[in-house]
């Protein structure tokens, strides 16, 4: 009976001295990432999303929380070892060997951490920027939704979430840092007797109407520039007019250049809609669809050829007799 009481006392002692502290440390380890995400959410709500500096602050906040989580996990592990009676000096040598093995096998992870440090310190891009990464097969582009020291999480225009390791980001194109520029290149056919100044004024008037639209007027931050005669396009067929390439540029707020480009392009196309022979193309397509297309000369000649009677019997022709060497003409002098 005394032996049973002794073992129960020892079990209670182990539970109180080791079980409860280790369980508390395990709960703390589970709560560490959740507390980090909550801190990021609360602090990010205090930032003004309209400011350019907010992108860098969010990236720095994510990296800082990531480092604090790593330190907290390290402290939890050391406290667990101390509770189990493992001194720090005794664990130093195994920890060194394990860390060396992990470092040798995790070179890419270390590379990602170093690249992430430079991305954040140099402010190459931040949370909310629209960027493009050179992937192994094709470019990956989208909006940055999270940035840590190890990887960058972006959301593509199709709604897909892509994790890009910072060490393999390659060449990064940032479309929304500080300011952006809308650039529209369009070819306009030149009518007979029309001057370049008159055509340029019509393009400028159409572009001005586009940037004054309420949907894009708030995004315009600079003056509108119309650059005529960027390129002369020679007609591909006789009877077609020459075309002149115009370039229209305007400075807009970050990541709003595509909306301005669509508005300017639509306004210019609506102004010169009658010059693109849309009516001729539409009539040609409609005639093909309703079967009223006139027959081509080749088809007309083919239709006048005599047609074979499908009920007529098959006629066999005699095969030509093969030539023999004696049938060939020879030269009496040379024998050739």
CSV table of C-alpha atoms in Angstrom, one decimal:
chain,number,residue,atom,x,y,z
A,1,UNK,CA,0.0,0.0,0.0
A,2,UNK,CA,2.8,2.4,0.9
A,3,UNK,CA,4.5,1.6,-2.5
A,4,UNK,CA,1.3,2.6,-4.4
A,5,UNK,CA,1.1,5.8,-2.4
A,6,UNK,CA,4.8,6.5,-3.2
A,7,UNK,CA,4.2,6.1,-7.0
A,8,UNK,CA,1.1,8.2,-6.9
A,9,UNK,CA,3.1,11.0,-5.1
A,10,UNK,CA,5.9,10.8,-7.7
A,11,UNK,CA,3.3,10.9,-10.5
A,12,UNK,CA,1.7,13.9,-9.0
A,13,UNK,CA,5.1,15.6,-8.6
A,14,UNK,CA,5.9,14.9,-12.3
A,15,UNK,CA,2.6,16.3,-13.3
A,16,UNK,CA,2.9,19.5,-11.3
A,17,UNK,CA,6.6,20.1,-11.9
A,18,UNK,CA,6.9,19.1,-15.6
A,19,UNK,CA,3.5,18.2,-17.1
A,20,UNK,CA,1.7,21.5,-16.4
A,21,UNK,CA,4.6,23.8,-17.4
A,22,UNK,CA,5.2,21.9,-20.6
A,23,UNK,CA,1.5,22.0,-21.4
A,24,UNK,CA,1.5,25.7,-20.8
A,25,UNK,CA,4.5,26.2,-23.1
A,26,UNK,CA,2.8,24.1,-25.8
A,27,UNK,CA,-0.3,26.3,-25.6
A,28,UNK,CA,1.9,29.4,-25.8
A,29,UNK,CA,3.7,28.0,-28.9
A,30,UNK,CA,0.3,27.4,-30.5
A,31,UNK,CA,-0.9,31.0,-29.7
A,32,UNK,CA,2.3,32.7,-30.9
A,33,UNK,CA,1.4,32.8,-34.7
A,34,UNK,CA,-2.2,33.7,-33.9
A,35,UNK,CA,-1.1,36.6,-31.7
A,36,UNK,CA,1.2,37.7,-34.5
A,37,UNK,CA,-1.6,37.8,-37.1
A,38,UNK,CA,-3.8,39.7,-34.7
A,39,UNK,CA,-1.1,42.3,-34.0
A,40,UNK,CA,-0.6,42.8,-37.7
A,41,UNK,CA,-4.3,43.2,-38.3
A,42,UNK,CA,-4.7,45.7,-35.5
A,43,UNK,CA,-1.7,47.8,-36.3
A,44,UNK,CA,-2.4,47.9,-40.1
A,45,UNK,CA,-5.8,49.4,-39.4
A,46,UNK,CA,-4.1,52.4,-38.0
A,47,UNK,CA,-2.2,53.1,-41.2
A,48,UNK,CA,-3.6,55.3,-44.0
A,49,UNK,CA,-3.9,53.1,-47.1
A,50,UNK,CA,-3.8,56.2,-49.4
A,51,UNK,CA,-0.2,57.1,-48.3
A,52,UNK,CA,2.7,55.7,-50.3
A,53,UNK,CA,4.7,55.1,-47.1
A,54,UNK,CA,2.0,52.6,-45.9
A,55,UNK,CA,3.3,49.9,-48.3
A,56,UNK,CA,6.8,50.0,-46.7
A,57,UNK,CA,5.4,50.1,-43.2
A,58,UNK,CA,3.2,47.0,-43.7
A,59,UNK,CA,6.1,45.1,-45.2
A,60,UNK,CA,8.4,46.1,-42.3
A,61,UNK,CA,5.6,45.2,-39.8
A,62,UNK,CA,5.3,41.7,-41.3
A,63,UNK,CA,9.0,41.2,-41.1
A,64,UNK,CA,9.2,42.4,-37.5
A,65,UNK,CA,6.4,40.2,-36.4
A,66,UNK,CA,8.1,37.2,-38.2
A,67,UNK,CA,11.3,37.9,-36.3
A,68,UNK,CA,9.5,38.2,-33.0
A,69,UNK,CA,7.7,34.9,-33.6
A,70,UNK,CA,11.1,33.2,-34.2
A,71,UNK,CA,12.5,34.6,-31.0
A,72,UNK,CA,9.4,33.6,-29.0
A,73,UNK,CA,9.7,30.0,-30.3
A,74,UNK,CA,13.3,29.9,-29.4
A,75,UNK,CA,12.5,31.1,-25.8
A,76,UNK,CA,9.7,28.4,-25.5
A,77,UNK,CA,12.2,25.7,-26.6
A,78,UNK,CA,14.8,26.8,-24.1
A,79,UNK,CA,12.3,27.0,-21.3
A,80,UNK,CA,11.1,23.5,-22.1
A,81,UNK,CA,14.7,22.1,-22.1
A,82,UNK,CA,15.3,23.9,-18.7
A,83,UNK,CA,12.2,22.4,-17.3
A,84,UNK,CA,13.3,18.9,-18.3
A,85,UNK,CA,16.6,19.5,-16.6
A,86,UNK,CA,18.8,19.9,-19.7
A,87,UNK,CA,21.4,22.6,-19.1
A,88,UNK,CA,22.1,25.1,-21.8
A,89,UNK,CA,25.8,24.2,-22.0
A,90,UNK,CA,25.0,20.5,-22.6
A,91,UNK,CA,22.6,21.4,-25.3
A,92,UNK,CA,25.0,23.8,-27.0
A,93,UNK,CA,27.0,21.1,-28.9
A,94,UNK,CA,24.0,19.1,-30.2
A,95,UNK,CA,22.3,22.4,-31.1
A,96,UNK,CA,25.4,23.5,-33.0
A,97,UNK,CA,25.5,20.2,-35.0
A,98,UNK,CA,21.8,20.3,-35.7
A,99,UNK,CA,21.9,24.0,-36.8
A,100,UNK,CA,24.9,23.3,-39.1
A,101,UNK,CA,23.0,20.4,-40.7
A,102,UNK,CA,19.9,22.5,-41.1
A,103,UNK,CA,21.9,25.4,-42.5
A,104,UNK,CA,23.6,23.1,-45.0
A,105,UNK,CA,20.3,21.6,-46.2
A,106,UNK,CA,18.4,24.9,-46.1
A,107,UNK,CA,20.6,27.1,-48.2
A,108,UNK,CA,17.7,28.2,-50.3
A,109,UNK,CA,15.8,29.2,-47.1
A,110,UNK,CA,18.7,31.3,-45.9
A,111,UNK,CA,18.9,32.9,-49.4
A,112,UNK,CA,15.2,33.8,-49.2
A,113,UNK,CA,15.7,35.4,-45.8
A,114,UNK,CA,18.6,37.5,-47.0
A,115,UNK,CA,16.7,38.5,-50.2
A,116,UNK,CA,13.7,39.4,-48.1
A,117,UNK,CA,15.8,41.6,-45.9
A,118,UNK,CA,17.1,43.6,-48.9
A,119,UNK,CA,13.6,43.8,-50.4
A,120,UNK,CA,12.3,45.4,-47.2
A,121,UNK,CA,15.3,47.6,-46.5
A,122,UNK,CA,15.5,49.0,-50.1
A,123,UNK,CA,11.7,49.3,-50.4
A,124,UNK,CA,11.6,47.6,-53.7
A,125,UNK,CA,7.9,46.9,-53.3
A,126,UNK,CA,5.4,46.8,-50.5
A,127,UNK,CA,2.0,45.4,-49.6
A,128,UNK,CA,-0.6,46.7,-52.1
A,129,UNK,CA,1.8,47.2,-55.0
A,130,UNK,CA,1.1,45.6,-58.4
A,131,UNK,CA,4.3,43.8,-59.4
A,132,UNK,CA,5.6,41.3,-62.0
A,133,UNK,CA,8.1,38.5,-61.2
A,134,UNK,CA,10.2,36.7,-63.8
A,135,UNK,CA,9.1,33.1,-63.2
A,136,UNK,CA,10.9,30.0,-64.5
A,137,UNK,CA,8.6,29.6,-67.5
A,138,UNK,CA,6.5,32.8,-67.6
A,139,UNK,CA,6.1,36.0,-65.7
A,140,UNK,CA,3.9,36.1,-62.6
A,141,UNK,CA,2.1,39.3,-61.8
A,142,UNK,CA,-0.4,40.5,-59.3
A,143,UNK,CA,-1.1,42.5,-56.2
A,144,UNK,CA,1.2,42.0,-53.2
A,145,UNK,CA,-1.0,40.9,-50.3
A,146,UNK,CA,1.7,39.8,-47.8
A,147,UNK,CA,5.4,40.2,-47.5
A,148,UNK,CA,7.7,38.4,-45.1
A,149,UNK,CA,11.4,37.8,-44.9
A,150,UNK,CA,11.0,34.4,-46.6
A,151,UNK,CA,8.4,34.8,-49.3
A,152,UNK,CA,6.0,37.2,-51.0
A,153,UNK,CA,2.3,36.3,-51.4
A,154,UNK,CA,0.6,37.9,-54.4
A,155,UNK,CA,-2.9,37.6,-55.8
A,156,UNK,CA,-3.2,37.5,-59.6
A,157,UNK,CA,-5.9,39.3,-61.6
A,158,UNK,CA,-7.7,35.9,-61.9
A,159,UNK,CA,-7.9,35.6,-58.1
A,160,UNK,CA,-5.2,33.0,-57.7
A,161,UNK,CA,-2.8,33.2,-54.7
A,162,UNK,CA,0.9,32.7,-55.6
A,163,UNK,CA,3.7,32.3,-53.1
A,164,UNK,CA,7.0,33.6,-54.5
A,165,UNK,CA,10.2,32.9,-52.5
A,166,UNK,CA,12.2,36.1,-52.2
A,167,UNK,CA,15.4,34.4,-53.3
A,168,UNK,CA,13.9,33.3,-56.6
A,169,UNK,CA,12.0,36.5,-57.4
A,170,UNK,CA,14.5,37.5,-60.1
A,171,UNK,CA,13.8,40.7,-62.0
A,172,UNK,CA,10.8,42.5,-60.3
A,173,UNK,CA,8.8,45.1,-62.2
A,174,UNK,CA,6.8,47.5,-59.9
A,175,UNK,CA,3.8,49.1,-61.7
A,176,UNK,CA,2.5,51.1,-58.8
A,177,UNK,CA,5.3,52.8,-56.9
A,178,UNK,CA,4.9,56.5,-56.2
A,179,UNK,CA,3.2,57.3,-59.6
A,180,UNK,CA,2.3,55.6,-62.9
A,181,UNK,CA,1.9,56.7,-66.5
A,182,UNK,CA,-0.8,55.8,-69.0
A,183,UNK,CA,0.6,55.3,-72.5
A,184,UNK,CA,-1.7,54.7,-75.5
A,185,UNK,CA,-0.3,54.0,-79.0
A,186,UNK,CA,-2.8,53.9,-81.8
A,187,UNK,CA,-2.7,54.0,-85.6
A,188,UNK,CA,-5.1,56.4,-87.3
A,189,UNK,CA,-5.7,56.3,-91.1
A,190,UNK,CA,-5.0,59.6,-92.9
A,191,UNK,CA,-7.6,60.9,-95.2
A,192,UNK,CA,-6.8,62.7,-98.5
A,193,UNK,CA,-6.1,66.4,-98.1
A,194,UNK,CA,-5.9,66.2,-94.3
A,195,UNK,CA,-3.1,68.0,-92.6
A,196,UNK,CA,-1.1,66.7,-89.6
A,197,UNK,CA,-2.1,69.7,-87.4
A,198,UNK,CA,-5.8,69.0,-88.0
A,199,UNK,CA,-5.5,65.3,-87.2
A,200,UNK,CA,-3.4,66.1,-84.1
A,201,UNK,CA,-6.0,68.5,-82.8
A,202,UNK,CA,-8.8,65.9,-83.2
A,203,UNK,CA,-6.7,63.3,-81.3
A,204,UNK,CA,-5.9,65.8,-78.5
A,205,UNK,CA,-9.6,66.8,-78.2
A,206,UNK,CA,-10.7,63.1,-77.9
A,207,UNK,CA,-8.0,62.4,-75.3
A,208,UNK,CA,-9.0,65.5,-73.2
A,209,UNK,CA,-12.6,64.3,-73.2
A,210,UNK,CA,-11.4,60.9,-72.0
A,211,UNK,CA,-9.4,62.3,-69.0
A,212,UNK,CA,-12.2,64.6,-68.0
A,213,UNK,CA,-14.6,61.6,-67.5
A,214,UNK,CA,-15.6,61.4,-63.9
A,215,UNK,CA,-14.5,57.8,-63.6
A,216,UNK,CA,-10.9,58.6,-64.3
A,217,UNK,CA,-10.6,62.3,-63.7
A,218,UNK,CA,-9.7,61.7,-60.0
A,219,UNK,CA,-6.8,59.5,-61.0
A,220,UNK,CA,-5.1,62.1,-63.3
A,221,UNK,CA,-2.1,63.9,-61.6
A,222,UNK,CA,-0.3,65.3,-64.6
A,223,UNK,CA,-0.7,67.0,-68.0
A,224,UNK,CA,-1.8,65.2,-71.1
A,225,UNK,CA,0.8,64.9,-73.9
A,226,UNK,CA,-0.1,64.0,-77.5
A,227,UNK,CA,3.0,62.9,-79.6
A,228,UNK,CA,2.1,62.8,-83.3
A,229,UNK,CA,3.9,60.9,-86.1
A,230,UNK,CA,5.6,58.3,-83.9
A,231,UNK,CA,5.6,56.0,-86.9
A,232,UNK,CA,4.3,56.0,-90.5
A,233,UNK,CA,2.5,52.8,-91.5
A,234,UNK,CA,2.6,52.0,-95.2
A,235,UNK,CA,-0.7,50.5,-96.7
A,236,UNK,CA,-0.6,46.8,-97.2
A,237,UNK,CA,-2.8,46.9,-100.3
A,238,UNK,CA,-3.5,49.3,-103.1
A,239,UNK,CA,-6.3,51.8,-102.3
A,240,UNK,CA,-5.7,51.8,-98.6
A,241,UNK,CA,-4.6,55.0,-96.9
A,242,UNK,CA,-1.4,55.6,-95.0
A,243,UNK,CA,-1.7,55.4,-91.2
A,244,UNK,CA,0.0,57.6,-88.6
A,245,UNK,CA,0.8,56.3,-85.1
A,246,UNK,CA,0.0,58.7,-82.3
A,247,UNK,CA,1.2,58.3,-78.7
A,248,UNK,CA,-0.8,59.8,-75.8
A,249,UNK,CA,0.7,59.9,-72.3
A,250,UNK,CA,-0.6,61.2,-69.0
A,251,UNK,CA,0.6,60.7,-65.4
A,252,UNK,CA,-1.8,59.0,-63.0
A,253,UNK,CA,-1.9,57.7,-59.5
A,254,UNK,CA,-0.2,54.3,-58.9
A,255,UNK,CA,-1.8,51.3,-60.5
A,256,UNK,CA,-4.5,53.3,-62.3
A,257,UNK,CA,-2.8,53.6,-65.6
A,258,UNK,CA,-4.9,50.8,-67.2
A,259,UNK,CA,-8.2,52.5,-66.5
A,260,UNK,CA,-6.9,55.8,-68.1
A,261,UNK,CA,-5.6,53.9,-71.1
A,262,UNK,CA,-8.9,52.2,-71.7
A,263,UNK,CA,-10.7,55.5,-71.5
A,264,UNK,CA,-8.3,57.3,-73.9
A,265,UNK,CA,-8.3,54.4,-76.4
A,266,UNK,CA,-12.1,54.2,-76.4
A,267,UNK,CA,-12.5,58.0,-77.0
A,268,UNK,CA,-10.0,58.0,-79.9
A,269,UNK,CA,-11.5,54.9,-81.6
A,270,UNK,CA,-15.0,56.5,-81.3
A,271,UNK,CA,-13.8,59.7,-82.9
A,272,UNK,CA,-12.2,57.9,-85.9
A,273,UNK,CA,-14.5,54.9,-86.1
A,274,UNK,CA,-15.5,55.6,-89.7
A,275,UNK,CA,-11.9,55.4,-90.9
A,276,UNK,CA,-11.3,51.8,-90.1
A,277,UNK,CA,-13.7,50.5,-92.9
A,278,UNK,CA,-15.9,48.9,-90.3
A,279,UNK,CA,-18.9,49.1,-92.5
A,280,UNK,CA,-17.2,47.3,-95.4
A,281,UNK,CA,-16.0,44.6,-93.1
A,282,UNK,CA,-19.4,44.2,-91.5
A,283,UNK,CA,-21.1,43.9,-94.9
A,284,UNK,CA,-18.6,41.3,-96.0
A,285,UNK,CA,-19.1,39.2,-92.9
A,286,UNK,CA,-22.8,39.5,-93.1
A,287,UNK,CA,-22.8,38.4,-96.8
A,288,UNK,CA,-20.8,35.4,-95.9
A,289,UNK,CA,-23.0,34.5,-93.1
A,290,UNK,CA,-26.3,34.8,-95.0
A,291,UNK,CA,-24.9,33.0,-98.1
A,292,UNK,CA,-25.2,36.0,-100.5
A,293,UNK,CA,-21.5,36.2,-101.3
A,294,UNK,CA,-21.0,36.3,-105.1
A,295,UNK,CA,-19.1,33.4,-106.5
A,296,UNK,CA,-15.5,33.9,-107.3
A,297,UNK,CA,-14.2,33.8,-110.9
A,298,UNK,CA,-12.6,30.4,-110.3
A,299,UNK,CA,-15.7,29.0,-108.8
A,300,UNK,CA,-17.8,30.4,-111.8
A,301,UNK,CA,-15.5,28.8,-114.4
A,302,UNK,CA,-15.6,25.5,-112.5
A,303,UNK,CA,-19.4,25.5,-112.5
A,304,UNK,CA,-19.4,25.7,-116.3
A,305,UNK,CA,-17.3,22.6,-116.8
A,306,UNK,CA,-19.2,19.4,-117.9
A,307,UNK,CA,-20.3,17.4,-114.9
A,308,UNK,CA,-20.0,13.6,-114.8
A,309,UNK,CA,-23.2,11.6,-114.7
A,310,UNK,CA,-23.3,9.7,-111.4
A,311,UNK,CA,-25.5,6.9,-113.0
A,312,UNK,CA,-23.2,6.3,-116.0
A,313,UNK,CA,-21.3,3.0,-116.0
A,314,UNK,CA,-17.6,3.0,-115.3
A,315,UNK,CA,-15.6,3.0,-118.6
A,316,UNK,CA,-12.3,1.1,-118.8
A,317,UNK,CA,-9.5,2.3,-121.2
A,318,UNK,CA,-7.0,-0.2,-122.7
A,319,UNK,CA,-3.5,0.1,-121.3
A,320,UNK,CA,-0.7,1.4,-123.5
A,321,UNK,CA,1.7,-1.2,-124.8
A,322,UNK,CA,5.2,-0.9,-123.3
A,323,UNK,CA,8.0,0.2,-125.6
A,324,UNK,CA,10.7,-2.3,-126.6
A,325,UNK,CA,14.3,-1.4,-127.5
A,326,UNK,CA,13.5,-2.0,-131.2
A,327,UNK,CA,10.8,0.6,-131.2
A,328,UNK,CA,13.1,3.4,-130.3
A,329,UNK,CA,14.6,5.6,-133.1
A,330,UNK,CA,18.4,5.2,-133.5
A,331,UNK,CA,21.0,7.2,-135.3
A,332,UNK,CA,22.4,5.1,-138.2
A,333,UNK,CA,25.9,6.6,-138.0
A,334,UNK,CA,26.5,6.5,-134.2
A,335,UNK,CA,24.0,3.9,-133.2
A,336,UNK,CA,22.7,6.2,-130.4
